[in-house]
Amino acid sequence: MSKHGSGTFIFNAANALQDEQLQTALTRAKSGFINKRLKAISMVDDFELLKRRAQLAKQSALANLPALLEQFEQNVQASGGQVHWAKSPQELNNIVLNLCRTVDASKVTKGKSMIGEETNLNAHLEQAGLKLIETDLGEYIIQLAKEPPSHIIAPAVHKTRQQVATLFKQHHNLGQRDLSQIASLVEEARNQLRMEFLSADVGITGANLLIAETGSVTLVTNEGNGDLTATIPKMHIVTTSIEKVVATLEDADAILEVLARSATGQSMSTYTTFFTGPKRAGDLDGPQQFHVVLLDNGRSDLIGSEFEPMLNCIKCGACLNHCPVYSNVGGHAYGWVYPGPMGSVLTPLLNKLEPFRELPDASTFCGRCEEVCPMGIPLPGLLRKLRARSHRKHYEPGAWRLGLMVYSWLATQPLLFQFCTNRLNQTLRWSGKLKINLSRLPRGWSRHRELPAPGKTFLSEWKKNQKQCS
């Protein structure tokens, strides 16, 4: 499985905080996502009602997942398509490569697919000799930069406009064209991709939803690249995961009502397309073959477990956009495909907990992620469960565990605890007045944040208040 990070979360985060261009890009992106979402929600009479409808649709689907997946497969076959089952990332990659070989493909266009990122599909196809072109603007940018995405809906959010212009100048024959404006950057990418769409043998897309009653695949985009990728080549391959299935078109509609509003602050994305099988007689366009490859990769193990709510995630990215940790360090710090609060839960579940044990700690527990999640996923609670699991397995450093043991014992000795906290309070107040550098606190706590001199302790203020009241 692909591991995108080059070190631990703490190491990656420290580097991210020192990256001035990254900090500029994150600052610009943060307010845009948040403000647009608020505006989109304000235009709805009862957004909470829409959320409840979406949540019930997804919960019902998970409760009947095996039956719905079988129904989906039957209806895909009835419409002339085929469903393939992949237990692991390697299985999915092999299935997709074999499908491409059946049509002697040499060029593949690809729409945005987080499952493709999860399985490292691009590298697998390229190693087999296929030319693969990402067609989503953000994915195209990071493909040129040879970087993984840093956001699940805005893959190149970590790039500034100037960085994108530099990339295009390095890879395109620009001549004298001016790329100083965003519109000119978009036009440049469109011109480069147009001939790729027309000459591709296979188109690969992801999926936002799978509809059991019709065998349809729902794709949501804002650029139209997904539709071109799916309809022009002779074969359309959908790479997605098993929890994307819902029972009916009405259930899909309930989720679409909250998806775009939570993700990009739109009432509805520019393109919402339902693909049902290959081209039929009389159709003006469409692929000759239609394949859906469904990935499990540990998801079925979550059904019925304490982490099942994570499968309700619709990958809208709202939790990332509102997370104070993500907004300061970006997505690459998280070390794998899924960043932010949802990634801090999902990554240890789909991989092993030990190499990603720092991710459940990458949270302030402010609760904003759960507050803005349209599917009501209790992300802070799930992070706590992972922290508890990590503690039971002794994954924390020895010094950290020793510190917890000392604190646990001290907390049961009220007088000694009060004495120690008073001494610590006095020391911190003294160091603050003398402006002593405290950047070497455990885990570098104050290296990237201020540690203001404390005032009086809670207990001293409590006792003072009690005396005044008596």
Coordinates of C-alpha atoms in Angstrom, one line a residue:
M1 CA 0.0 0.0 0.0
S2 CA 1.2 3.5 -0.8
K3 CA 2.8 5.5 2.0
H4 CA 3.1 9.1 0.9
G5 CA 4.9 10.5 3.9
S6 CA 8.6 10.6 4.4
G7 CA 8.7 10.5 8.2
T8 CA 6.5 10.7 11.3
F9 CA 3.7 13.2 11.6
I10 CA 5.7 15.3 14.1
F11 CA 8.7 15.4 11.7
N12 CA 6.5 16.3 8.7
A13 CA 4.4 18.9 10.6
A14 CA 7.6 20.6 11.8
N15 CA 8.8 20.9 8.2
A16 CA 5.4 22.1 7.1
L17 CA 5.3 24.9 9.7
Q18 CA 8.6 26.2 8.3
D19 CA 7.4 26.2 4.7
E20 CA 6.4 29.8 3.9
Q21 CA 4.8 29.1 0.6
L22 CA 2.8 26.3 2.1
Q23 CA 1.6 28.5 4.9
T24 CA 0.6 31.2 2.4
A25 CA -1.4 28.6 0.3
L26 CA -3.1 27.2 3.4
T27 CA -4.1 30.6 4.7
R28 CA -5.7 31.6 1.4
A29 CA -7.6 28.3 1.1
K30 CA -8.9 28.1 4.6
S31 CA -11.3 31.1 4.6
G32 CA -12.6 30.3 1.2
F33 CA -13.8 26.8 2.1
I34 CA -15.3 27.9 5.4
N35 CA -17.1 31.0 4.1
K36 CA -18.6 29.3 1.1
R37 CA -19.9 26.5 3.2
L38 CA -21.6 28.9 5.6
K39 CA -23.2 30.8 2.7
A40 CA -24.5 27.6 1.1
I41 CA -26.0 26.3 4.4
S42 CA -27.6 29.7 5.1
M43 CA -29.6 29.4 1.8
V44 CA -31.3 26.2 3.1
D45 CA -34.3 26.3 5.4
D46 CA -33.3 23.3 7.5
F47 CA -29.8 22.0 6.9
E48 CA -30.1 19.7 9.9
L49 CA -33.0 18.0 8.3
L50 CA -31.0 17.4 5.2
K51 CA -28.2 16.0 7.3
R52 CA -30.5 13.6 9.1
R53 CA -31.9 12.3 5.7
A54 CA -28.3 11.7 4.4
Q55 CA -27.3 10.0 7.6
L56 CA -30.2 7.7 7.6
A57 CA -29.6 6.7 4.0
K58 CA -26.0 5.8 4.7
Q59 CA -26.7 4.0 8.0
S60 CA -29.4 1.9 6.3
A61 CA -27.0 1.1 3.5
L62 CA -24.3 -0.1 5.9
A63 CA -26.8 -2.2 7.8
N64 CA -27.7 -4.0 4.5
L65 CA -24.3 -3.8 2.8
P66 CA -23.9 -7.4 1.5
A67 CA -27.4 -7.5 -0.1
L68 CA -27.0 -4.0 -1.6
L69 CA -23.6 -4.9 -3.2
E70 CA -25.1 -8.0 -4.7
Q71 CA -28.1 -6.0 -6.0
F72 CA -25.7 -3.4 -7.5
E73 CA -23.7 -6.1 -9.2
Q74 CA -26.8 -7.7 -10.7
N75 CA -28.0 -4.4 -12.1
V76 CA -24.6 -3.5 -13.5
Q77 CA -24.6 -6.8 -15.3
A78 CA -28.2 -6.2 -16.5
S79 CA -27.1 -3.0 -18.1
G80 CA -24.2 -4.6 -19.9
G81 CA -21.4 -3.8 -17.4
Q82 CA -19.3 -5.9 -15.2
V83 CA -18.3 -5.7 -11.5
H84 CA -14.9 -6.9 -10.2
W85 CA -14.1 -7.5 -6.5
A86 CA -10.7 -6.6 -5.0
K87 CA -9.9 -7.6 -1.5
S88 CA -6.5 -5.7 -1.5
P89 CA -4.9 -2.8 -3.3
Q90 CA -2.7 -5.1 -5.3
E91 CA -5.7 -7.0 -6.5
L92 CA -7.4 -3.8 -7.7
N93 CA -4.3 -2.7 -9.5
N94 CA -3.9 -6.1 -11.2
I95 CA -7.6 -6.1 -12.3
V96 CA -7.3 -2.6 -13.8
L97 CA -4.1 -3.4 -15.6
N98 CA -5.5 -6.7 -17.0
L99 CA -8.6 -4.8 -18.2
C100 CA -6.4 -2.2 -20.0
R101 CA -4.5 -5.0 -21.7
T102 CA -7.7 -6.6 -23.1
V103 CA -8.1 -3.6 -25.3
D104 CA -4.3 -3.1 -26.0
A105 CA -4.4 0.2 -24.3
S106 CA -1.4 2.5 -24.5
K107 CA -2.9 5.7 -23.1
V108 CA -5.2 6.1 -20.1
T109 CA -6.9 9.2 -18.9
K110 CA -7.9 9.3 -15.3
G111 CA -10.3 11.3 -13.3
K112 CA -9.9 12.0 -9.6
S113 CA -10.0 8.8 -7.5
M114 CA -9.1 8.5 -3.9
I115 CA -9.2 4.8 -4.3
G116 CA -6.6 5.1 -7.0
E117 CA -4.4 7.0 -4.6
E118 CA -5.0 4.4 -1.9
T119 CA -3.8 1.6 -4.1
N120 CA -1.0 3.6 -5.8
L121 CA -2.7 2.7 -9.2
N122 CA -0.8 5.3 -11.2
A123 CA 2.6 3.9 -10.5
H124 CA 1.4 0.4 -11.2
L125 CA 0.1 1.3 -14.6
E126 CA 3.1 3.4 -15.5
Q127 CA 5.5 0.6 -14.5
A128 CA 3.6 -1.6 -17.0
G129 CA 4.3 0.8 -19.8
L130 CA 1.0 2.7 -20.0
K131 CA 0.9 6.5 -20.4
L132 CA -1.4 7.9 -17.7
I133 CA -2.7 11.4 -17.6
E134 CA -4.6 12.9 -14.7
T135 CA -7.4 15.1 -16.0
D136 CA -8.6 16.8 -12.8
L137 CA -6.8 20.2 -12.7
G138 CA -5.5 19.7 -9.2
E139 CA -4.4 16.1 -9.9
Y140 CA -2.8 17.2 -13.1
I141 CA -0.8 19.8 -11.3
I142 CA 0.5 17.4 -8.6
Q143 CA 1.2 14.8 -11.3
L144 CA 3.6 17.3 -12.9
A145 CA 5.1 18.1 -9.5
K146 CA 5.4 14.4 -8.8
E147 CA 3.6 14.9 -5.4
P148 CA 0.7 13.2 -3.7
P149 CA -2.6 15.1 -3.1
S150 CA -2.8 17.2 0.1
H151 CA -6.6 17.4 0.3
I152 CA -9.3 14.9 -0.7
I153 CA -11.3 17.4 -2.8
A154 CA -8.6 20.0 -3.7
P155 CA -5.4 18.0 -4.4
A156 CA -3.2 21.0 -5.1
V157 CA -4.5 23.3 -2.4
H158 CA -0.9 23.4 -1.0
K159 CA 0.3 25.1 -4.3
T160 CA 0.3 28.8 -4.8
R161 CA -0.6 30.3 -8.2
Q162 CA 3.0 31.2 -8.8
Q163 CA 4.2 27.6 -8.1
V164 CA 1.6 26.3 -10.7
A165 CA 2.8 28.8 -13.3
T166 CA 6.4 27.6 -12.7
L167 CA 5.3 24.0 -13.2
F168 CA 3.6 24.7 -16.5
K169 CA 6.6 26.6 -17.8
Q170 CA 8.8 23.6 -16.9
H171 CA 6.5 21.1 -18.7
H172 CA 4.7 22.9 -21.4
N173 CA 5.9 24.7 -24.6
L174 CA 4.5 28.0 -23.6
G175 CA 6.2 30.4 -25.9
Q176 CA 5.2 34.0 -24.8
R177 CA 1.9 33.1 -23.1
D178 CA 1.2 34.9 -19.9
L179 CA 0.3 32.7 -16.9
S180 CA 0.0 35.4 -14.2
Q181 CA -3.8 34.9 -13.8
I182 CA -5.8 31.9 -12.6
A183 CA -7.9 32.0 -15.7
S184 CA -4.9 31.7 -17.9
L185 CA -3.6 28.7 -15.9
V186 CA -6.9 26.9 -16.3
E187 CA -7.0 27.6 -20.0
E188 CA -3.4 26.3 -20.3
A189 CA -4.3 23.0 -18.6
R190 CA -7.5 22.7 -20.8
N191 CA -5.5 23.1 -24.0
Q192 CA -3.0 20.5 -22.9
L193 CA -5.6 18.0 -21.9
R194 CA -8.0 18.3 -24.8
M195 CA -6.1 16.0 -27.2
E196 CA -5.4 13.5 -24.4
F197 CA -9.1 13.0 -23.9
L198 CA -9.6 12.4 -27.6
S199 CA -6.8 9.9 -28.0
A200 CA -7.2 7.8 -24.8
D201 CA -7.9 4.1 -25.0
V202 CA -9.2 3.7 -21.4
G203 CA -10.8 6.2 -19.0
I204 CA -10.6 5.6 -15.2
T205 CA -12.7 7.5 -12.7
G206 CA -13.7 7.2 -9.1
A207 CA -17.2 7.3 -7.8
N208 CA -19.1 9.3 -5.2
L209 CA -22.0 6.9 -4.9
L210 CA -23.1 3.5 -6.2
I211 CA -26.9 3.0 -6.5
A212 CA -28.0 -0.6 -6.0
E213 CA -31.5 -0.3 -7.5
T214 CA -30.2 0.9 -10.9
G215 CA -26.6 -0.3 -11.0
S216 CA -25.6 3.3 -11.6
V217 CA -22.4 5.1 -10.6
T218 CA -22.6 8.7 -9.5
L219 CA -19.8 11.1 -10.3
V220 CA -19.6 14.6 -9.0
T221 CA -17.1 17.1 -10.5
N222 CA -16.8 20.8 -11.2
E223 CA -14.7 20.6 -14.4
G224 CA -16.4 18.1 -16.6
N225 CA -13.2 16.2 -16.9
G226 CA -14.8 13.1 -15.3
D227 CA -17.5 13.0 -18.0
L228 CA -14.9 13.3 -20.8
T229 CA -12.8 10.6 -19.2
A230 CA -15.8 8.3 -18.8
T231 CA -17.5 8.8 -22.2
I232 CA -14.8 9.2 -24.9
P233 CA -12.5 6.2 -24.5
K234 CA -13.7 2.7 -25.5
M235 CA -13.5 1.4 -21.9
H236 CA -14.6 3.1 -18.7
I237 CA -13.2 1.7 -15.5
V238 CA -14.6 2.9 -12.1
T239 CA -12.4 2.3 -9.1
T240 CA -14.2 2.7 -5.8
S241 CA -14.8 1.1 -2.4
I242 CA -17.6 -1.1 -1.1
E243 CA -19.1 1.5 1.4
K244 CA -20.1 3.9 -1.4
V245 CA -23.3 1.9 -2.2
V246 CA -26.7 3.2 -1.3
A247 CA -30.1 1.6 -1.9
T248 CA -32.1 4.0 -4.0
L249 CA -31.9 7.1 -6.2
E250 CA -33.8 8.9 -3.3
D251 CA -31.0 7.9 -0.9
A252 CA -28.4 9.2 -3.4
D253 CA -30.3 12.5 -3.7
A254 CA -30.3 12.8 0.1
I255 CA -26.5 12.6 0.2
L256 CA -26.0 14.8 -2.8
E257 CA -28.0 17.5 -1.0
V258 CA -25.3 17.8 1.7
L259 CA -22.2 16.8 -0.3
A260 CA -21.5 19.9 -2.3
R261 CA -22.7 22.3 0.4
S262 CA -20.2 20.7 2.8
A263 CA -17.4 20.3 0.4
T264 CA -17.2 23.4 -1.9
G265 CA -20.0 25.5 -0.6
Q266 CA -22.3 24.9 -3.7
S267 CA -25.9 23.9 -3.7
M268 CA -24.9 21.3 -6.3
S269 CA -21.7 20.6 -8.1
T270 CA -21.4 21.8 -11.7
Y271 CA -21.6 18.2 -13.0
T272 CA -23.4 15.4 -11.3
T273 CA -23.6 12.4 -13.7
F274 CA -25.1 9.0 -13.4
F275 CA -23.3 6.3 -15.5
T276 CA -25.3 3.1 -16.1
G277 CA -23.5 0.6 -18.2
P278 CA -21.8 0.9 -21.6
K279 CA -23.0 2.6 -24.7
R280 CA -26.3 1.3 -26.0
A281 CA -27.6 1.1 -29.5
G282 CA -28.7 4.6 -30.5
D283 CA -26.4 6.4 -28.0
L284 CA -24.3 9.2 -29.5
D285 CA -21.4 8.6 -27.2
G286 CA -20.2 6.4 -24.4
P287 CA -17.7 3.5 -23.8
Q288 CA -18.0 0.1 -25.4
Q289 CA -17.1 -1.5 -22.1
F290 CA -18.1 -0.5 -18.5
H291 CA -16.3 -2.0 -15.5
V292 CA -16.6 -1.3 -11.8
V293 CA -13.8 -2.5 -9.5
L294 CA -14.9 -2.6 -5.8
L295 CA -12.2 -2.4 -3.2
D296 CA -12.6 -3.8 0.4
N297 CA -9.1 -3.3 1.9
G298 CA -10.2 -3.9 5.5
R299 CA -13.5 -2.0 5.3
S300 CA -15.7 -5.1 5.8
D301 CA -13.8 -5.6 9.1
L302 CA -15.2 -2.3 10.4
I303 CA -18.8 -3.4 9.9
G304 CA -20.2 -4.0 13.4
S305 CA -17.2 -2.6 15.1
E306 CA -16.8 0.5 17.2
F307 CA -15.3 2.2 14.2
E308 CA -18.2 1.5 11.8
P309 CA -19.3 5.2 11.8
M310 CA -16.2 6.0 9.8
L311 CA -17.7 4.2 6.8
N312 CA -20.4 6.9 6.7
C313 CA -17.8 9.3 5.5
I314 CA -18.7 10.8 2.0
K315 CA -15.2 12.4 1.6
C316 CA -16.5 16.0 1.5
G317 CA -13.5 17.4 3.2
A318 CA -15.4 19.7 5.7
C319 CA -13.5 18.3 8.6
L320 CA -10.2 19.1 7.0
N321 CA -11.3 22.6 6.1
H322 CA -12.2 23.4 9.7
C323 CA -9.4 21.6 11.5
P324 CA -6.9 23.9 13.2
V325 CA -4.2 21.2 12.9
Y326 CA -4.7 20.5 9.2
S327 CA -5.0 24.2 8.4
N328 CA -1.5 24.8 9.8
V329 CA 0.4 21.7 8.5
G330 CA -1.4 20.7 5.4
G331 CA -2.2 17.2 4.1
H332 CA 1.3 15.8 3.4
A333 CA 2.2 15.8 7.1
Y334 CA -0.3 13.0 7.7
G335 CA 1.9 10.5 5.8
W336 CA -0.8 8.8 3.7
V337 CA -3.7 9.3 1.3
Y338 CA -6.3 10.6 3.8
P339 CA -5.4 13.7 5.8
G340 CA -7.1 15.7 8.5
P341 CA -9.4 14.4 11.2
M342 CA -11.0 11.7 8.9
G343 CA -7.5 10.6 7.9
S344 CA -6.3 10.4 11.4
V345 CA -9.0 7.8 12.0
L346 CA -9.1 6.1 8.7
T347 CA -5.4 5.7 8.0
P348 CA -4.6 3.7 11.2
L349 CA -7.7 1.5 10.5
L350 CA -6.8 0.7 6.9
N351 CA -3.1 0.2 7.6
K352 CA -1.6 -0.8 10.9
L353 CA -1.9 1.5 13.9
E354 CA 1.7 1.3 15.1
P355 CA 3.4 3.2 12.2
F356 CA 0.6 5.8 12.3
R357 CA 0.2 6.0 16.1
E358 CA 0.9 9.8 16.1
L359 CA -2.2 10.6 14.0
P360 CA -4.8 10.1 16.7
D361 CA -2.8 12.6 18.7
A362 CA -2.9 15.1 15.8
S363 CA -6.0 16.8 17.2
T364 CA -6.9 19.6 19.6
F365 CA -10.2 17.9 20.3
C366 CA -11.9 21.2 19.7
G367 CA -14.8 19.3 18.2
R368 CA -15.2 21.4 15.0
C369 CA -14.8 18.3 12.8
E370 CA -17.8 16.5 14.3
E371 CA -19.8 19.8 14.3
V372 CA -19.4 20.3 10.5
C373 CA -19.5 16.7 9.4
P374 CA -22.7 16.3 7.4
M375 CA -22.8 12.6 8.3
G376 CA -22.5 13.1 12.0
I377 CA -19.4 11.0 12.4
P378 CA -18.1 11.3 16.0
L379 CA -14.5 11.9 15.0
P380 CA -13.1 13.1 18.4
G381 CA -14.6 10.0 20.0
L382 CA -13.1 7.7 17.4
L383 CA -9.7 9.4 17.9
R384 CA -10.0 8.7 21.6
K385 CA -10.7 5.1 20.9
L386 CA -7.6 4.8 18.8
R387 CA -5.5 6.6 21.5
A388 CA -6.8 4.0 24.0
R389 CA -5.9 1.2 21.6
S390 CA -2.4 2.6 21.1
H391 CA -2.0 2.9 24.9
R392 CA -3.1 -0.7 25.5
K393 CA -0.6 -1.9 22.9
H394 CA 2.3 0.2 24.5
Y395 CA 2.9 2.1 21.2
E396 CA 3.8 5.3 23.0
P397 CA 7.5 6.1 23.8
G398 CA 8.7 4.9 27.1
A399 CA 9.2 8.4 28.5
W400 CA 5.7 9.3 27.5
R401 CA 4.2 6.3 29.3
L402 CA 6.4 7.0 32.4
G403 CA 5.1 10.6 32.4
L404 CA 1.5 9.4 32.3
M405 CA 2.2 6.9 35.2
V406 CA 3.7 9.7 37.3
Y407 CA 0.8 12.0 36.6
S408 CA -1.8 9.3 37.3
W409 CA -0.2 8.6 40.7
L410 CA 0.2 12.3 41.5
A411 CA -3.5 13.0 40.6
T412 CA -4.5 10.7 43.4
Q413 CA -2.5 12.7 46.0
P414 CA -4.5 16.0 46.3
L415 CA -2.1 17.9 48.6
L416 CA 1.0 16.8 46.7
F417 CA -0.7 17.5 43.4
Q418 CA -1.6 21.0 44.6
F419 CA 1.9 21.7 45.9
C420 CA 3.5 20.6 42.6
T421 CA 1.1 22.6 40.4
N422 CA 1.7 25.7 42.6
R423 CA 5.5 25.3 42.2
L424 CA 5.2 24.8 38.4
N425 CA 2.9 27.8 38.1
Q426 CA 5.4 30.0 39.9
T427 CA 8.3 28.7 37.7
L428 CA 6.4 29.4 34.5
R429 CA 5.4 32.9 35.7
W430 CA 9.1 33.6 36.7
S431 CA 10.4 32.3 33.3
G432 CA 7.8 34.4 31.5
K433 CA 8.9 37.6 33.2
L434 CA 12.5 36.9 32.4
K435 CA 11.6 35.9 28.8
I436 CA 13.4 32.5 29.1
N437 CA 13.2 30.4 25.9
L438 CA 11.1 27.3 26.7
S439 CA 11.4 25.8 23.2
R440 CA 12.9 22.6 24.6
L441 CA 9.8 21.5 26.5
P442 CA 8.9 17.8 25.9
R443 CA 8.0 17.1 22.3
G444 CA 9.0 20.7 21.4
W445 CA 5.6 21.9 22.7
S446 CA 6.4 25.6 22.5
R447 CA 8.7 25.5 19.5
H448 CA 5.9 26.6 17.2
R449 CA 3.5 28.2 19.6
E450 CA 3.6 30.8 22.4
L451 CA 3.5 29.7 26.1
P452 CA 2.1 32.7 27.9
A453 CA 3.0 33.2 31.6
P454 CA 0.1 31.7 33.6
G455 CA -2.0 33.6 36.1
K456 CA -3.3 32.2 39.3
T457 CA -4.3 28.5 39.5
F458 CA -7.9 27.3 39.3
L459 CA -7.8 25.9 42.9
S460 CA -6.5 29.1 44.3
E461 CA -9.2 31.1 42.6
W462 CA -11.8 28.5 43.7
K463 CA -10.8 28.8 47.3
K464 CA -10.8 32.6 47.1
N465 CA -14.3 32.5 45.7
Q466 CA -15.5 30.1 48.4
K467 CA -14.2 32.5 51.1
Q468 CA -16.0 35.4 49.5
C469 CA -19.3 33.5 49.3
S470 CA -19.1 32.2 52.9

